[in-house]
Short mmCIF file of N, CA and C in Angstrom, two decimals:
data_model
loop_
_atom_site.label_atom_id
_atom_site.label_comp_id
_atom_site.label_asym_id
_atom_site.label_seq_id
_atom_site.Cartn_x
_atom_site.Cartn_y
_atom_site.Cartn_z
N MET C 1 101.90 92.43 43.96
CA MET C 1 102.62 92.94 45.09
C MET C 1 101.80 92.60 46.34
N THR C 2 102.46 92.15 47.37
CA THR C 2 101.83 91.75 48.59
C THR C 2 102.18 92.77 49.68
N THR C 3 101.14 93.22 50.38
CA THR C 3 101.39 94.13 51.47
C THR C 3 101.23 93.40 52.78
N THR C 4 102.19 93.55 53.68
CA THR C 4 102.14 92.92 54.96
C THR C 4 101.82 93.97 56.02
N HIS C 5 100.75 93.66 56.81
CA HIS C 5 100.38 94.56 57.88
C HIS C 5 100.90 93.97 59.21
N THR C 6 101.59 94.77 59.96
CA THR C 6 102.03 94.32 61.22
C THR C 6 101.34 95.16 62.28
N THR C 7 100.95 94.48 63.34
CA THR C 7 100.33 95.22 64.44
C THR C 7 101.36 95.18 65.60
N SER C 8 101.47 96.31 66.18
CA SER C 8 102.47 96.42 67.27
C SER C 8 101.75 96.31 68.62
N SER C 9 102.29 95.46 69.46
CA SER C 9 101.75 95.38 70.80
C SER C 9 102.54 96.31 71.74
N THR C 10 103.42 97.06 71.24
CA THR C 10 104.22 97.95 72.03
C THR C 10 103.35 99.11 72.52
N PRO C 11 103.46 99.41 73.81
CA PRO C 11 102.63 100.52 74.30
C PRO C 11 103.08 101.87 73.69
N SER C 12 102.14 102.72 73.54
CA SER C 12 102.47 104.07 73.03
C SER C 12 103.30 104.83 74.06
N GLN C 13 103.92 105.88 73.67
CA GLN C 13 104.71 106.72 74.57
C GLN C 13 103.80 107.25 75.70
N GLN C 14 102.59 107.65 75.34
CA GLN C 14 101.67 108.20 76.35
C GLN C 14 101.27 107.09 77.36
N GLU C 15 101.04 105.87 76.89
CA GLU C 15 100.68 104.77 77.80
C GLU C 15 101.87 104.45 78.73
N LEU C 16 103.06 104.51 78.19
CA LEU C 16 104.25 104.21 78.97
C LEU C 16 104.41 105.30 80.08
N VAL C 17 104.26 106.57 79.70
CA VAL C 17 104.38 107.64 80.63
C VAL C 17 103.34 107.49 81.74
N ARG C 18 102.08 107.17 81.39
CA ARG C 18 101.05 107.00 82.39
C ARG C 18 101.36 105.84 83.32
N PHE C 19 101.83 104.72 82.75
CA PHE C 19 102.22 103.58 83.50
C PHE C 19 103.29 103.93 84.55
N LEU C 20 104.32 104.69 84.09
CA LEU C 20 105.42 105.05 85.01
C LEU C 20 104.92 106.08 86.05
N GLU C 21 104.06 106.98 85.68
CA GLU C 21 103.50 107.94 86.64
C GLU C 21 102.67 107.18 87.70
N ASP C 22 101.82 106.22 87.27
CA ASP C 22 101.04 105.46 88.20
C ASP C 22 101.96 104.63 89.16
N ARG C 23 102.93 104.05 88.59
CA ARG C 23 103.91 103.27 89.39
C ARG C 23 104.60 104.13 90.42
N PHE C 24 105.04 105.31 90.01
CA PHE C 24 105.71 106.24 90.90
C PHE C 24 104.74 106.70 91.98
N ALA C 25 103.50 107.06 91.64
CA ALA C 25 102.50 107.53 92.59
C ALA C 25 102.25 106.42 93.64
N CYS C 26 102.20 105.21 93.21
CA CYS C 26 101.94 104.06 94.10
C CYS C 26 103.14 103.89 95.04
N ALA C 27 104.35 103.91 94.48
CA ALA C 27 105.55 103.76 95.31
C ALA C 27 105.68 104.92 96.31
N GLN C 28 105.40 106.14 95.86
CA GLN C 28 105.46 107.27 96.75
C GLN C 28 104.43 107.15 97.87
N ALA C 29 103.20 106.75 97.53
CA ALA C 29 102.16 106.56 98.55
C ALA C 29 102.55 105.44 99.53
N CYS C 30 103.17 104.39 99.03
CA CYS C 30 103.61 103.31 99.91
C CYS C 30 104.65 103.83 100.91
N THR C 31 105.57 104.66 100.43
CA THR C 31 106.61 105.19 101.30
C THR C 31 106.02 106.06 102.38
N GLU C 32 105.06 106.94 102.00
CA GLU C 32 104.39 107.79 102.97
C GLU C 32 103.58 106.99 103.98
N CYS C 33 102.94 105.97 103.48
CA CYS C 33 102.11 105.12 104.38
C CYS C 33 103.02 104.36 105.37
N ALA C 34 104.11 103.83 104.85
CA ALA C 34 105.05 103.11 105.72
C ALA C 34 105.60 104.03 106.81
N ARG C 35 105.88 105.25 106.45
CA ARG C 35 106.43 106.22 107.41
C ARG C 35 105.36 106.54 108.48
N ALA C 36 104.13 106.80 108.02
CA ALA C 36 103.06 107.15 108.99
C ALA C 36 102.71 105.98 109.88
N CYS C 37 102.70 104.79 109.31
CA CYS C 37 102.34 103.61 110.17
C CYS C 37 103.45 103.28 111.14
N ALA C 38 104.71 103.41 110.72
CA ALA C 38 105.82 103.16 111.66
C ALA C 38 105.80 104.18 112.78
N LEU C 39 105.52 105.40 112.45
CA LEU C 39 105.41 106.47 113.46
C LEU C 39 104.31 106.20 114.44
N ARG C 40 103.15 105.86 113.90
CA ARG C 40 101.99 105.56 114.77
C ARG C 40 102.30 104.36 115.65
N ALA C 41 102.91 103.32 115.11
CA ALA C 41 103.21 102.11 115.89
C ALA C 41 104.23 102.43 117.00
N SER C 42 105.17 103.33 116.72
CA SER C 42 106.20 103.66 117.71
C SER C 42 105.64 104.45 118.87
N LEU C 43 104.52 105.04 118.70
CA LEU C 43 103.86 105.84 119.80
C LEU C 43 103.10 104.98 120.80
N VAL C 44 102.94 103.69 120.46
CA VAL C 44 102.18 102.76 121.33
C VAL C 44 103.18 101.93 122.14
N ASP C 45 103.07 102.00 123.45
CA ASP C 45 103.94 101.15 124.28
C ASP C 45 103.36 99.75 124.34
N VAL C 46 104.23 98.77 124.33
CA VAL C 46 103.84 97.38 124.45
C VAL C 46 103.18 97.18 125.84
N GLY C 47 102.09 96.41 125.82
CA GLY C 47 101.42 96.09 127.08
C GLY C 47 100.35 97.13 127.53
N GLN C 48 99.93 97.96 126.63
CA GLN C 48 98.91 98.97 126.99
C GLN C 48 97.50 98.49 126.75
N GLY C 49 97.32 97.26 126.51
CA GLY C 49 95.98 96.74 126.27
C GLY C 49 95.89 96.10 124.89
N GLU C 50 94.89 95.25 124.79
CA GLU C 50 94.74 94.44 123.57
C GLU C 50 94.50 95.28 122.33
N GLU C 51 93.63 96.32 122.47
CA GLU C 51 93.25 97.16 121.32
C GLU C 51 94.46 97.98 120.84
N LEU C 52 95.22 98.51 121.76
CA LEU C 52 96.42 99.30 121.35
C LEU C 52 97.49 98.40 120.80
N GLU C 53 97.55 97.15 121.31
CA GLU C 53 98.52 96.20 120.78
C GLU C 53 98.17 95.90 119.32
N LEU C 54 96.89 95.75 119.02
CA LEU C 54 96.43 95.55 117.68
C LEU C 54 96.81 96.73 116.78
N LEU C 55 96.63 97.94 117.28
CA LEU C 55 97.04 99.13 116.51
C LEU C 55 98.53 99.10 116.24
N ARG C 56 99.34 98.77 117.21
CA ARG C 56 100.79 98.70 117.05
C ARG C 56 101.16 97.67 116.02
N ARG C 57 100.63 96.47 116.17
CA ARG C 57 100.97 95.37 115.21
C ARG C 57 100.53 95.71 113.78
N ARG C 58 99.31 96.25 113.65
CA ARG C 58 98.79 96.64 112.34
C ARG C 58 99.72 97.69 111.70
N GLY C 59 100.11 98.67 112.50
CA GLY C 59 100.98 99.71 111.99
C GLY C 59 102.32 99.16 111.47
N ILE C 60 102.90 98.24 112.24
CA ILE C 60 104.16 97.62 111.85
C ILE C 60 103.95 96.77 110.60
N MET C 61 102.90 95.98 110.58
CA MET C 61 102.64 95.12 109.38
C MET C 61 102.41 95.93 108.14
N CYS C 62 101.65 97.00 108.26
CA CYS C 62 101.34 97.84 107.11
C CYS C 62 102.61 98.50 106.60
N ALA C 63 103.44 99.00 107.52
CA ALA C 63 104.70 99.60 107.12
C ALA C 63 105.58 98.61 106.36
N GLU C 64 105.61 97.34 106.85
CA GLU C 64 106.45 96.32 106.17
C GLU C 64 105.90 95.99 104.82
N VAL C 65 104.56 95.88 104.69
CA VAL C 65 103.98 95.54 103.39
C VAL C 65 104.18 96.67 102.41
N CYS C 66 104.02 97.89 102.87
CA CYS C 66 104.23 99.05 101.97
C CYS C 66 105.67 99.14 101.55
N ASP C 67 106.61 98.91 102.49
CA ASP C 67 108.02 98.89 102.16
C ASP C 67 108.34 97.82 101.11
N ALA C 68 107.80 96.64 101.29
CA ALA C 68 108.06 95.56 100.36
C ALA C 68 107.46 95.89 98.97
N THR C 69 106.29 96.52 98.99
CA THR C 69 105.64 96.90 97.72
C THR C 69 106.48 97.94 96.99
N CYS C 70 106.98 98.90 97.71
CA CYS C 70 107.83 99.95 97.13
C CYS C 70 109.08 99.33 96.53
N ARG C 71 109.68 98.42 97.27
CA ARG C 71 110.89 97.71 96.75
C ARG C 71 110.59 96.94 95.48
N ALA C 72 109.46 96.25 95.46
CA ALA C 72 109.07 95.48 94.30
C ALA C 72 108.85 96.38 93.10
N LEU C 73 108.26 97.56 93.31
CA LEU C 73 108.01 98.47 92.22
C LEU C 73 109.30 99.14 91.73
N SER C 74 110.27 99.24 92.56
CA SER C 74 111.52 99.94 92.16
C SER C 74 112.53 98.98 91.52
N GLU C 75 112.33 97.72 91.66
CA GLU C 75 113.31 96.77 91.07
C GLU C 75 113.14 96.78 89.52
N GLN C 76 114.25 96.86 88.87
CA GLN C 76 114.24 96.86 87.39
C GLN C 76 113.82 95.51 86.83
N ASN C 77 114.05 94.42 87.57
CA ASN C 77 113.77 93.11 87.01
C ASN C 77 112.39 92.58 87.42
N SER C 78 111.51 93.48 87.88
CA SER C 78 110.16 93.01 88.29
C SER C 78 109.29 92.89 87.05
N GLU C 79 109.62 91.91 86.20
CA GLU C 79 108.88 91.75 84.96
C GLU C 79 107.67 90.85 85.14
N ASP C 80 107.57 90.13 86.24
CA ASP C 80 106.48 89.19 86.47
C ASP C 80 105.27 89.99 86.88
N GLU C 81 104.40 90.28 85.90
CA GLU C 81 103.22 91.07 86.18
C GLU C 81 102.28 90.45 87.21
N ALA C 82 102.19 89.12 87.22
CA ALA C 82 101.34 88.43 88.18
C ALA C 82 101.84 88.69 89.61
N ALA C 83 103.14 88.59 89.77
CA ALA C 83 103.71 88.80 91.09
C ALA C 83 103.54 90.27 91.56
N VAL C 84 103.74 91.21 90.62
CA VAL C 84 103.52 92.63 90.96
C VAL C 84 102.07 92.89 91.32
N ARG C 85 101.17 92.31 90.51
CA ARG C 85 99.74 92.47 90.78
C ARG C 85 99.38 91.92 92.13
N ALA C 86 99.88 90.75 92.48
CA ALA C 86 99.57 90.14 93.80
C ALA C 86 100.12 91.00 94.94
N GLN C 87 101.31 91.53 94.76
CA GLN C 87 101.89 92.41 95.79
C GLN C 87 101.07 93.67 95.97
N LEU C 88 100.62 94.26 94.85
CA LEU C 88 99.77 95.44 94.90
C LEU C 88 98.43 95.17 95.58
N GLU C 89 97.82 94.06 95.23
CA GLU C 89 96.53 93.67 95.86
C GLU C 89 96.66 93.46 97.33
N TRP C 90 97.77 92.82 97.76
CA TRP C 90 98.05 92.57 99.13
C TRP C 90 98.20 93.91 99.87
N CYS C 91 98.93 94.82 99.25
CA CYS C 91 99.14 96.16 99.83
C CYS C 91 97.80 96.88 100.00
N VAL C 92 96.94 96.85 99.02
CA VAL C 92 95.63 97.48 99.08
C VAL C 92 94.85 96.95 100.29
N THR C 93 94.82 95.60 100.36
CA THR C 93 94.05 94.96 101.46
C THR C 93 94.56 95.36 102.86
N VAL C 94 95.89 95.25 103.03
CA VAL C 94 96.50 95.58 104.32
C VAL C 94 96.27 97.02 104.66
N CYS C 95 96.45 97.92 103.69
CA CYS C 95 96.27 99.36 103.94
C CYS C 95 94.84 99.67 104.37
N LEU C 96 93.88 99.08 103.67
CA LEU C 96 92.47 99.38 104.05
C LEU C 96 92.13 98.82 105.41
N GLU C 97 92.63 97.60 105.75
CA GLU C 97 92.38 97.03 107.05
C GLU C 97 93.04 97.85 108.15
N THR C 98 94.24 98.35 107.85
CA THR C 98 94.97 99.18 108.86
C THR C 98 94.28 100.51 109.03
N ALA C 99 93.80 101.12 107.95
CA ALA C 99 93.07 102.37 108.08
C ALA C 99 91.84 102.19 108.92
N HIS C 100 91.15 101.07 108.80
CA HIS C 100 89.97 100.78 109.61
C HIS C 100 90.34 100.72 111.11
N VAL C 101 91.45 100.08 111.40
CA VAL C 101 91.92 99.98 112.82
C VAL C 101 92.29 101.35 113.33
N PHE C 102 93.03 102.14 112.50
CA PHE C 102 93.41 103.48 112.92
C PHE C 102 92.23 104.39 113.14
N ASP C 103 91.17 104.23 112.34
CA ASP C 103 90.01 105.07 112.47
C ASP C 103 89.42 105.01 113.85
N ARG C 104 89.62 103.95 114.59
CA ARG C 104 89.05 103.79 115.92
C ARG C 104 89.85 104.48 117.02
N HIS C 105 90.98 105.11 116.64
CA HIS C 105 91.87 105.68 117.64
C HIS C 105 92.12 107.16 117.38
N PRO C 106 91.72 108.02 118.33
CA PRO C 106 91.97 109.45 118.21
C PRO C 106 93.50 109.65 118.03
N GLY C 107 93.83 110.55 117.16
CA GLY C 107 95.22 110.90 116.93
C GLY C 107 95.88 110.08 115.81
N ALA C 108 95.14 109.06 115.29
CA ALA C 108 95.71 108.26 114.23
C ALA C 108 95.11 108.61 112.86
N GLU C 109 94.46 109.75 112.80
CA GLU C 109 93.78 110.13 111.54
C GLU C 109 94.74 110.25 110.37
N GLN C 110 95.88 110.86 110.60
CA GLN C 110 96.87 111.08 109.53
C GLN C 110 97.37 109.73 108.97
N ALA C 111 97.62 108.79 109.87
CA ALA C 111 98.07 107.47 109.44
C ALA C 111 96.98 106.75 108.65
N ALA C 112 95.74 106.90 109.12
CA ALA C 112 94.61 106.27 108.41
C ALA C 112 94.45 106.85 107.01
N ASP C 113 94.60 108.20 106.93
CA ASP C 113 94.51 108.84 105.63
C ASP C 113 95.66 108.36 104.68
N ALA C 114 96.85 108.23 105.21
CA ALA C 114 97.98 107.75 104.43
C ALA C 114 97.73 106.32 103.92
N CYS C 115 97.11 105.50 104.76
CA CYS C 115 96.76 104.14 104.36
C CYS C 115 95.74 104.18 103.19
N ARG C 116 94.71 104.96 103.33
CA ARG C 116 93.71 105.06 102.29
C ARG C 116 94.27 105.58 100.98
N THR C 117 95.15 106.59 101.09
CA THR C 117 95.82 107.13 99.88
C THR C 117 96.62 106.11 99.20
N CYS C 118 97.34 105.35 99.97
CA CYS C 118 98.21 104.28 99.42
C CYS C 118 97.33 103.19 98.79
N ALA C 119 96.26 102.80 99.43
CA ALA C 119 95.38 101.77 98.86
C ALA C 119 94.82 102.29 97.50
N LYS C 120 94.47 103.54 97.45
CA LYS C 120 93.90 104.10 96.19
C LYS C 120 94.95 104.14 95.09
N ALA C 121 96.16 104.59 95.42
CA ALA C 121 97.21 104.67 94.44
C ALA C 121 97.61 103.28 93.93
N CYS C 122 97.70 102.34 94.81
CA CYS C 122 98.03 100.96 94.41
C CYS C 122 96.90 100.33 93.57
N GLY C 123 95.68 100.63 93.94
CA GLY C 123 94.54 100.13 93.18
C GLY C 123 94.52 100.73 91.77
N GLU C 124 94.80 102.02 91.66
CA GLU C 124 94.87 102.63 90.34
C GLU C 124 95.98 102.08 89.49
N PHE C 125 97.11 101.84 90.13
CA PHE C 125 98.22 101.25 89.40
C PHE C 125 97.90 99.82 88.92
N THR C 126 97.24 99.05 89.81
CA THR C 126 96.83 97.69 89.43
C THR C 126 95.90 97.79 88.24
N ALA C 127 94.96 98.68 88.24
CA ALA C 127 94.06 98.81 87.10
C ALA C 127 94.74 99.21 85.81
N SER C 128 95.86 99.95 85.91
CA SER C 128 96.60 100.36 84.71
C SER C 128 97.36 99.17 84.11
N LEU C 129 97.51 98.11 84.86
CA LEU C 129 98.25 96.94 84.35
C LEU C 129 97.43 96.18 83.31
N GLY C 130 96.10 96.42 83.31
CA GLY C 130 95.30 95.83 82.29
C GLY C 130 94.46 94.69 82.74
#
């Protein structure tokens, strides 16, 4: 009698739940970051100086990157792990750079914190991809 051993590469229920929780936390952090960055950018009038223009542009860019990341995470057909990983890494980079710019401006602390929270959540989700 021959016994055949099969190994399953299917993730356990616990791994799947953790994956979905990490994905949701990242998407939620992206949404919050996008909202905070868009608000911060809207408070800066165009033409108020080079440094404030950088703050405004950074806020807009970060909001757009976070929005795109959230959309990528919510799409059912986002099976391309390499593309999702690249999007997440891009989001982490932009969020950290934006937080650094916001740190230099009084009143932008909440947006900077949202950026750092988003970067952390996306980094953790990236790590969970393996």
